Amino acid sequence: MVILLAGALFTGCRRQPRPAEIQWPAMGTFASVSVPESDRKHLQATADITRNIFETIEAQVSTFRTNSEFAQLNREAGQEPVPVSTATRDILVLALAAGDLSGGGFDITAGPLVRFWGFNGGTVPETLPSDSALQSVRALVGYHDLQVEGNKARLARSGMRVDGGGIAKGYAVDVAYQQAATSGIAHVMINLGGNLRCRGYGRANQPWRIGVRNPFDRSRTIGTLELTGGKAVATSGNYERFVKIDGRRYAHIVDPRSGYPVQGMAGVTVIANSAALADVMSTTLFVAGLEGSPEILRRVPGCEAILIPDREPMEIYVTSGIKAHFTPEPRYADNIKPLK
Ligand code: ADP
Ligand code: MG
């Protein structure tokens, strides 16, 4: 998770007030809108519009709401196509592209596996499931069997489930960001559960500053990202949502190809040109790991990443282009390594 840093952490900025912020619960996490203190007059209206957008999209794509379009798609799996809104269609289409980009590592139809491991409404298995039980669930996953045509979508086989947890928050941030831009809001940061997109400046012609948490010590940041110009950031971690089975920790991101929760990464932070892409890419690289990520990154212009494997001592692998945005804390300078 990334956090907006308080002004006092930055000696150079002490005399400038920290950005003004409104925060509220949304999509099972927290949303916030921030503007520079000098733009405080825009804050309430921007937050109100953003809140409306998030609520509308949540009602369309939440799998926890029985009347959402995602829930309907899942209920109708193997049956008739379901009419979908622009938001749902956009999310599904982008998710299909992400499936191809990631070689199936990102799969919006991972729903049955995500639930099988006890997340998003599923029951946590008491003991490690047998491979045959797992494989029968894995057989229900496959984005090639998600059909999107015009304003209709359909899951081809009964038992399939879409789960937008790795993409919908980023998409919602982009919609709110576009709305703010259209409304003439020059400086704003929109955040939904650590999916952020920044426009203009955070304070007195300074980029927005965002702290990246140390996945092994949540009270510390490993460094600071500076973002502006519509850039977005997202993080996927194994430390926020996990279950314990037989004393072992399993995170909420599954590898659709093996069926197992992904092991190996502690945290992945991605900068991209849109929040939806950052959201998708953080989950994608979390699955791809140190070995698979460079190849995927080469195919996505404007995307930079920080990968922290789940082992100690901590190693912080960074793409070369991250240097324009990321300043590690001095104490972690020796932990930085090039990702290649
Ligand atoms: P968070 O939702 O905590 O911000 P992510 O953006 O990394 O974290 O998304 C993780 C969520 O994505 C999971 O909770 C689940 O809903 C969904 N998911 C899990 N595995 C995959 C996968 N392989 N491909 C696509 N989505 C996934
Ligand atoms: Mg994500």
GROMACS .gro file of C-alpha atoms and ligand atoms in nm:
model
  368
    1MET     CA    1   0.000   0.000   0.000
    2VAL     CA    2   0.119   0.349  -0.070
    3ILE     CA    3   0.051   0.642   0.157
    4LEU     CA    4   0.040   1.015   0.114
    5LEU     CA    5   0.320   1.150   0.324
    6ALA     CA    6   0.260   1.416   0.584
    7GLY     CA    7   0.437   1.746   0.531
    8ALA     CA    8   0.657   1.720   0.836
    9LEU     CA    9   0.843   1.421   0.694
   10PHE     CA   10   1.001   1.649   0.437
   11THR     CA   11   1.237   1.903   0.579
   12GLY     CA   12   1.241   2.091   0.249
   13CYS     CA   13   0.867   2.140   0.259
   14ARG     CA   14   0.807   2.214   0.622
   15ARG     CA   15   0.691   2.564   0.562
   16GLN     CA   16   0.436   2.459   0.303
   17PRO     CA   17   0.112   2.323   0.441
   18ARG     CA   18   0.029   1.962   0.356
   19PRO     CA   19  -0.241   1.899   0.096
   20ALA     CA   20  -0.603   1.914   0.209
   21GLU     CA   21  -0.777   1.576   0.202
   22ILE     CA   22  -1.120   1.416   0.238
   23GLN     CA   23  -1.134   1.042   0.306
   24TRP     CA   24  -1.423   0.795   0.316
   25PRO     CA   25  -1.482   0.418   0.302
   26ALA     CA   26  -1.542   0.282  -0.050
   27MET     CA   27  -1.519  -0.055  -0.231
   28GLY     CA   28  -1.414  -0.235   0.086
   29THR     CA   29  -1.123   0.002   0.142
   30PHE     CA   30  -1.062   0.376   0.175
   31ALA     CA   31  -1.092   0.645  -0.086
   32SER     CA   32  -0.949   0.993  -0.065
   33VAL     CA   33  -0.926   1.309  -0.267
   34SER     CA   34  -0.645   1.556  -0.200
   35VAL     CA   35  -0.580   1.905  -0.334
   36PRO     CA   36  -0.307   2.156  -0.246
   37GLU     CA   37  -0.403   2.363   0.058
   38SER     CA   38  -0.419   2.669  -0.167
   39ASP     CA   39  -0.693   2.495  -0.374
   40ARG     CA   40  -0.899   2.389  -0.073
   41LYS     CA   41  -1.207   2.557  -0.218
   42HIS     CA   42  -1.229   2.277  -0.481
   43LEU     CA   43  -1.193   1.994  -0.234
   44GLN     CA   44  -1.550   1.927  -0.125
   45ALA     CA   45  -1.702   1.937  -0.474
   46THR     CA   46  -1.428   1.714  -0.618
   47ALA     CA   47  -1.470   1.465  -0.336
   48ASP     CA   48  -1.849   1.463  -0.382
   49ILE     CA   49  -1.821   1.390  -0.755
   50THR     CA   50  -1.557   1.125  -0.694
   51ARG     CA   51  -1.769   0.959  -0.427
   52ASN     CA   52  -2.064   0.941  -0.669
   53ILE     CA   53  -1.846   0.788  -0.939
   54PHE     CA   54  -1.704   0.527  -0.702
   55GLU     CA   55  -2.051   0.436  -0.576
   56THR     CA   56  -2.188   0.400  -0.929
   57ILE     CA   57  -1.900   0.178  -1.040
   58GLU     CA   58  -1.911  -0.029  -0.721
   59ALA     CA   59  -2.281  -0.095  -0.779
   60GLN     CA   60  -2.194  -0.220  -1.129
   61VAL     CA   61  -1.890  -0.436  -1.060
   62SER     CA   62  -1.893  -0.549  -0.697
   63THR     CA   63  -1.923  -0.925  -0.666
   64PHE     CA   64  -2.051  -0.869  -0.311
   65ARG     CA   65  -2.367  -0.702  -0.444
   66THR     CA   66  -2.615  -0.954  -0.575
   67ASN     CA   67  -2.765  -0.703  -0.821
   68SER     CA   68  -2.436  -0.585  -0.976
   69GLU     CA   69  -2.356  -0.660  -1.339
   70PHE     CA   70  -2.060  -0.872  -1.231
   71ALA     CA   71  -2.287  -1.076  -1.004
   72GLN     CA   72  -2.535  -1.115  -1.288
   73LEU     CA   73  -2.262  -1.228  -1.527
   74ASN     CA   74  -2.155  -1.489  -1.274
   75ARG     CA   75  -2.511  -1.608  -1.215
   76GLU     CA   76  -2.572  -1.637  -1.588
   77ALA     CA   77  -2.246  -1.822  -1.655
   78GLY     CA   78  -2.309  -2.086  -1.923
   79GLN     CA   79  -2.640  -1.922  -2.009
   80GLU     CA   80  -2.751  -1.602  -2.178
   81PRO     CA   81  -2.536  -1.289  -2.248
   82VAL     CA   82  -2.593  -1.009  -1.994
   83PRO     CA   83  -2.628  -0.639  -2.087
   84VAL     CA   84  -2.343  -0.438  -1.934
   85SER     CA   85  -2.266  -0.071  -1.870
   86THR     CA   86  -1.973   0.116  -2.024
   87ALA     CA   87  -1.773   0.075  -1.701
   88THR     CA   88  -1.822  -0.301  -1.690
   89ARG     CA   89  -1.746  -0.339  -2.058
   90ASP     CA   90  -1.431  -0.122  -2.034
   91ILE     CA   91  -1.307  -0.324  -1.736
   92LEU     CA   92  -1.373  -0.658  -1.905
   93VAL     CA   93  -1.206  -0.549  -2.230
   94LEU     CA   94  -0.898  -0.416  -2.053
   95ALA     CA   95  -0.883  -0.732  -1.841
   96LEU     CA   96  -0.888  -0.949  -2.154
   97ALA     CA   97  -0.593  -0.750  -2.293
   98ALA     CA   98  -0.414  -0.792  -1.959
   99GLY     CA   99  -0.472  -1.166  -1.985
  100ASP     CA  100  -0.288  -1.173  -2.318
  101LEU     CA  101  -0.014  -0.936  -2.200
  102SER     CA  102   0.058  -1.147  -1.894
  103GLY     CA  103   0.041  -1.485  -2.063
  104GLY     CA  104  -0.257  -1.569  -1.844
  105GLY     CA  105  -0.100  -1.453  -1.517
  106PHE     CA  106  -0.368  -1.187  -1.490
  107ASP     CA  107  -0.706  -1.347  -1.536
  108ILE     CA  108  -1.031  -1.168  -1.451
  109THR     CA  109  -1.205  -1.507  -1.442
  110ALA     CA  110  -0.985  -1.616  -1.148
  111GLY     CA  111  -1.296  -1.578  -0.926
  112PRO     CA  112  -1.348  -1.949  -0.848
  113LEU     CA  113  -0.984  -1.988  -0.738
  114VAL     CA  114  -0.986  -1.668  -0.534
  115ARG     CA  115  -1.291  -1.795  -0.347
  116PHE     CA  116  -1.156  -2.149  -0.320
  117TRP     CA  117  -0.863  -2.011  -0.120
  118GLY     CA  118  -1.098  -1.826   0.113
  119PHE     CA  119  -1.104  -1.475  -0.033
  120ASN     CA  120  -1.385  -1.255  -0.161
  121GLY     CA  121  -1.665  -1.450   0.003
  122GLY     CA  122  -1.508  -1.798  -0.004
  123THR     CA  123  -1.439  -2.017   0.299
  124VAL     CA  124  -1.078  -2.063   0.408
  125PRO     CA  125  -0.981  -2.433   0.366
  126GLU     CA  126  -0.894  -2.589   0.701
  127THR     CA  127  -0.611  -2.792   0.555
  128LEU     CA  128  -0.420  -2.767   0.231
  129PRO     CA  129  -0.662  -2.884  -0.042
  130SER     CA  130  -0.583  -3.190  -0.250
  131ASP     CA  131  -0.445  -3.126  -0.595
  132SER     CA  132  -0.745  -3.290  -0.761
  133ALA     CA  133  -0.988  -3.064  -0.572
  134LEU     CA  134  -0.778  -2.766  -0.676
  135GLN     CA  135  -0.755  -2.870  -1.040
  136SER     CA  136  -1.130  -2.908  -1.072
  137VAL     CA  137  -1.168  -2.545  -0.960
  138ARG     CA  138  -0.881  -2.433  -1.182
  139ALA     CA  139  -1.065  -2.583  -1.477
  140LEU     CA  140  -1.335  -2.318  -1.425
  141VAL     CA  141  -1.083  -2.038  -1.489
  142GLY     CA  142  -0.993  -1.905  -1.832
  143TYR     CA  143  -1.044  -1.557  -1.972
  144HIS     CA  144  -1.073  -1.695  -2.328
  145ASP     CA  145  -1.418  -1.813  -2.219
  146LEU     CA  146  -1.527  -1.460  -2.130
  147GLN     CA  147  -1.709  -1.317  -2.429
  148VAL     CA  148  -1.760  -0.941  -2.465
  149GLU     CA  149  -1.957  -0.820  -2.764
  150GLY     CA  150  -2.095  -0.468  -2.789
  151ASN     CA  151  -2.279  -0.399  -2.467
  152LYS     CA  152  -2.322  -0.765  -2.375
  153ALA     CA  153  -2.097  -1.008  -2.198
  154ARG     CA  154  -2.112  -1.377  -2.116
  155LEU     CA  155  -1.913  -1.640  -1.933
  156ALA     CA  156  -1.916  -1.951  -2.150
  157ARG     CA  157  -1.926  -2.218  -1.881
  158SER     CA  158  -2.140  -2.265  -1.575
  159GLY     CA  159  -1.940  -2.216  -1.252
  160MET     CA  160  -1.711  -1.951  -1.401
  161ARG     CA  161  -1.681  -1.622  -1.209
  162VAL     CA  162  -1.537  -1.281  -1.291
  163ASP     CA  163  -1.360  -1.101  -1.006
  164GLY     CA  164  -1.262  -0.739  -1.069
  165GLY     CA  165  -1.049  -0.706  -0.754
  166GLY     CA  166  -0.729  -0.655  -0.953
  167ILE     CA  167  -0.858  -0.387  -1.189
  168ALA     CA  168  -1.185  -0.217  -1.088
  169LYS     CA  169  -1.042   0.022  -0.829
  170GLY     CA  170  -0.783   0.151  -1.075
  171TYR     CA  171  -1.049   0.192  -1.341
  172ALA     CA  172  -1.272   0.386  -1.101
  173VAL     CA  173  -0.983   0.620  -1.016
  174ASP     CA  174  -0.936   0.693  -1.387
  175VAL     CA  175  -1.303   0.781  -1.432
  176ALA     CA  176  -1.288   1.018  -1.132
  177TYR     CA  177  -0.960   1.162  -1.258
  178GLN     CA  178  -1.107   1.232  -1.603
  179GLN     CA  179  -1.409   1.395  -1.444
  180ALA     CA  180  -1.189   1.619  -1.229
  181ALA     CA  181  -0.983   1.712  -1.535
  182THR     CA  182  -1.298   1.792  -1.735
  183SER     CA  183  -1.421   2.007  -1.446
  184GLY     CA  184  -1.102   2.211  -1.464
  185ILE     CA  185  -0.944   2.084  -1.143
  186ALA     CA  186  -0.575   2.151  -1.212
  187HIS     CA  187  -0.422   1.991  -0.902
  188VAL     CA  188  -0.567   1.681  -0.746
  189MET     CA  189  -0.475   1.335  -0.627
  190ILE     CA  190  -0.741   1.064  -0.629
  191ASN     CA  191  -0.686   0.749  -0.425
  192LEU     CA  192  -0.887   0.431  -0.396
  193GLY     CA  193  -0.725   0.173  -0.172
  194GLY     CA  194  -0.372   0.265  -0.277
  195ASN     CA  195  -0.459   0.306  -0.644
  196LEU     CA  196  -0.364   0.669  -0.700
  197ARG     CA  197  -0.361   0.911  -0.987
  198CYS     CA  198  -0.208   1.257  -0.964
  199ARG     CA  199  -0.276   1.570  -1.162
  200GLY     CA  200  -0.077   1.892  -1.135
  201TYR     CA  201   0.098   1.963  -0.809
  202GLY     CA  202   0.059   1.864  -0.447
  203ARG     CA  203   0.199   2.180  -0.298
  204ALA     CA  204   0.361   2.494  -0.435
  205ASN     CA  205   0.472   2.358  -0.773
  206GLN     CA  206   0.604   2.036  -0.621
  207PRO     CA  207   0.501   1.694  -0.754
  208TRP     CA  208   0.271   1.484  -0.538
  209ARG     CA  209   0.478   1.283  -0.291
  210ILE     CA  210   0.378   0.932  -0.203
  211GLY     CA  211   0.547   0.703   0.045
  212VAL     CA  212   0.602   0.336  -0.045
  213ARG     CA  213   0.563   0.109   0.257
  214ASN     CA  214   0.820  -0.141   0.368
  215PRO     CA  215   0.633  -0.473   0.334
  216PHE     CA  216   0.835  -0.619   0.624
  217ASP     CA  217   0.787  -0.322   0.855
  218ARG     CA  218   0.462  -0.141   0.788
  219SER     CA  219   0.560   0.150   1.011
  220ARG     CA  220   0.836   0.249   0.769
  221THR     CA  221   0.849   0.368   0.412
  222ILE     CA  222   1.123   0.240   0.181
  223GLY     CA  223   1.121   0.563  -0.014
  224THR     CA  224   0.920   0.834  -0.182
  225LEU     CA  225   0.759   0.853  -0.523
  226GLU     CA  226   0.712   1.189  -0.687
  227LEU     CA  227   0.429   1.197  -0.936
  228THR     CA  228   0.260   1.451  -1.157
  229GLY     CA  229   0.127   1.484  -1.513
  230GLY     CA  230  -0.149   1.224  -1.485
  231LYS     CA  231   0.078   0.944  -1.366
  232ALA     CA  232  -0.075   0.669  -1.156
  233VAL     CA  233   0.062   0.426  -0.901
  234ALA     CA  234  -0.065   0.101  -0.752
  235THR     CA  235   0.069  -0.161  -0.515
  236SER     CA  236   0.002  -0.532  -0.472
  237GLY     CA  237   0.125  -0.687  -0.152
  238ASN     CA  238   0.110  -1.017   0.033
  239TYR     CA  239   0.085  -0.849   0.371
  240GLU     CA  240  -0.262  -0.694   0.369
  241ARG     CA  241  -0.497  -0.970   0.272
  242PHE     CA  242  -0.393  -1.326   0.343
  243VAL     CA  243  -0.523  -1.647   0.501
  244LYS     CA  244  -0.342  -1.903   0.714
  245ILE     CA  245  -0.370  -2.272   0.625
  246ASP     CA  246  -0.170  -2.526   0.829
  247GLY     CA  247   0.024  -2.237   0.980
  248ARG     CA  248   0.135  -2.106   0.643
  249ARG     CA  249   0.040  -1.769   0.498
  250TYR     CA  250  -0.132  -1.746   0.159
  251ALA     CA  251  -0.195  -1.414  -0.015
  252HIS     CA  252  -0.504  -1.315  -0.212
  253ILE     CA  253  -0.341  -1.323  -0.556
  254VAL     CA  254  -0.358  -1.660  -0.728
  255ASP     CA  255  -0.167  -1.795  -1.025
  256PRO     CA  256  -0.446  -1.912  -1.257
  257ARG     CA  257  -0.204  -2.150  -1.430
  258SER     CA  258  -0.114  -2.348  -1.117
  259GLY     CA  259  -0.425  -2.270  -0.913
  260TYR     CA  260  -0.212  -2.185  -0.608
  261PRO     CA  261  -0.179  -1.850  -0.432
  262VAL     CA  262   0.131  -1.672  -0.560
  263GLN     CA  263   0.443  -1.710  -0.347
  264GLY     CA  264   0.764  -1.520  -0.386
  265MET     CA  265   0.678  -1.152  -0.383
  266ALA     CA  266   0.619  -0.935  -0.078
  267GLY     CA  267   0.525  -0.618  -0.259
  268VAL     CA  268   0.504  -0.476  -0.610
  269THR     CA  269   0.454  -0.107  -0.681
  270VAL     CA  270   0.392   0.013  -1.035
  271ILE     CA  271   0.382   0.356  -1.197
  272ALA     CA  272   0.180   0.377  -1.519
  273ASN     CA  273   0.000   0.625  -1.741
  274SER     CA  274  -0.340   0.527  -1.607
  275ALA     CA  275  -0.464   0.395  -1.276
  276ALA     CA  276  -0.634   0.096  -1.440
  277LEU     CA  277  -0.306  -0.002  -1.602
  278ALA     CA  278  -0.112   0.047  -1.278
  279ASP     CA  279  -0.369  -0.169  -1.096
  280VAL     CA  280  -0.353  -0.444  -1.357
  281MET     CA  281   0.025  -0.429  -1.378
  282SER     CA  282   0.082  -0.450  -1.003
  283THR     CA  283  -0.118  -0.773  -0.989
  284THR     CA  284   0.040  -0.898  -1.314
  285LEU     CA  285   0.398  -0.841  -1.196
  286PHE     CA  286   0.317  -0.987  -0.856
  287VAL     CA  287   0.227  -1.309  -1.040
  288ALA     CA  288   0.516  -1.285  -1.289
  289GLY     CA  289   0.778  -1.233  -1.017
  290LEU     CA  290   1.138  -1.125  -1.068
  291GLU     CA  291   1.187  -1.366  -1.358
  292GLY     CA  292   0.879  -1.286  -1.564
  293SER     CA  293   0.834  -0.914  -1.497
  294PRO     CA  294   1.109  -0.756  -1.714
  295GLU     CA  295   0.971  -0.915  -2.032
  296ILE     CA  296   0.619  -0.791  -1.956
  297LEU     CA  297   0.744  -0.442  -1.864
  298ARG     CA  298   0.925  -0.412  -2.198
  299ARG     CA  299   0.586  -0.434  -2.369
  300VAL     CA  300   0.420  -0.155  -2.167
  301PRO     CA  301   0.551   0.197  -2.239
  302GLY     CA  302   0.551   0.443  -1.949
  303CYS     CA  303   0.541   0.166  -1.690
  304GLU     CA  304   0.800   0.151  -1.410
  305ALA     CA  305   0.812  -0.086  -1.118
  306ILE     CA  306   0.951  -0.166  -0.774
  307LEU     CA  307   0.957  -0.537  -0.686
  308ILE     CA  308   1.035  -0.663  -0.337
  309PRO     CA  309   1.076  -1.042  -0.308
  310ASP     CA  310   0.936  -1.215  -0.001
  311ARG     CA  311   1.270  -1.295   0.161
  312GLU     CA  312   1.511  -1.122   0.392
  313PRO     CA  313   1.737  -0.933   0.392
  314MET     CA  314   1.513  -0.708   0.186
  315GLU     CA  315   1.598  -0.652  -0.179
  316ILE     CA  316   1.429  -0.368  -0.367
  317TYR     CA  317   1.442  -0.433  -0.743
  318VAL     CA  318   1.371  -0.123  -0.952
  319THR     CA  319   1.340  -0.051  -1.325
  320SER     CA  320   1.595   0.198  -1.456
  321GLY     CA  321   1.325   0.455  -1.539
  322ILE     CA  322   1.201   0.464  -1.180
  323LYS     CA  323   1.489   0.693  -1.088
  324ALA     CA  324   1.300   0.993  -1.226
  325HIS     CA  325   1.029   0.928  -0.965
  326PHE     CA  326   1.166   0.729  -0.674
  327THR     CA  327   1.397   0.836  -0.395
  328PRO     CA  328   1.483   0.553  -0.155
  329GLU     CA  329   1.521   0.626   0.214
  330PRO     CA  330   1.894   0.656   0.286
  331ARG     CA  331   1.873   0.356   0.525
  332TYR     CA  332   1.759   0.136   0.233
  333ALA     CA  333   1.999   0.271  -0.032
  334ASP     CA  334   2.207  -0.049  -0.016
  335ASN     CA  335   1.899  -0.268  -0.068
  336ILE     CA  336   1.828  -0.123  -0.415
  337LYS     CA  337   1.903  -0.350  -0.712
  338PRO     CA  338   1.840  -0.314  -1.085
  339LEU     CA  339   1.553  -0.517  -1.229
  340LYS     CA  340   1.663  -0.662  -1.562
  341ADP     P1  341  -0.580  -0.507  -0.390
  341ADP     O1  342  -0.715  -0.551  -0.437
  341ADP     O2  343  -0.551  -0.542  -0.249
  341ADP     O3  344  -0.550  -0.365  -0.425
  341ADP     P2  345  -0.457  -0.618  -0.624
  341ADP     O4  346  -0.480  -0.497  -0.705
  341ADP     O5  347  -0.325  -0.683  -0.642
  341ADP     O6  348  -0.475  -0.591  -0.470
  341ADP     O7  349  -0.570  -0.720  -0.663
  341ADP     C1  350  -0.583  -0.844  -0.598
  341ADP     C2  351  -0.722  -0.895  -0.625
  341ADP     O8  352  -0.732  -0.932  -0.763
  341ADP     C3  353  -0.761  -1.018  -0.548
  341ADP     O9  354  -0.819  -0.985  -0.424
  341ADP     C4  355  -0.861  -1.083  -0.640
  341ADP    O10  356  -0.985  -1.019  -0.627
  341ADP     C5  357  -0.807  -1.052  -0.777
  341ADP     N1  358  -0.711  -1.151  -0.828
  341ADP     C6  359  -0.643  -1.247  -0.760
  341ADP     N2  360  -0.560  -1.315  -0.842
  341ADP     C7  361  -0.577  -1.262  -0.966
  341ADP     C8  362  -0.520  -1.289  -1.094
  341ADP     N3  363  -0.428  -1.384  -1.112
  341ADP     N4  364  -0.561  -1.214  -1.199
  341ADP     C9  365  -0.652  -1.118  -1.182
  341ADP     N5  366  -0.710  -1.085  -1.066
  341ADP    C10  367  -0.673  -1.157  -0.958
  342MG      MG  368  -0.373  -0.420  -0.851
   0.00000   0.00000   0.00000
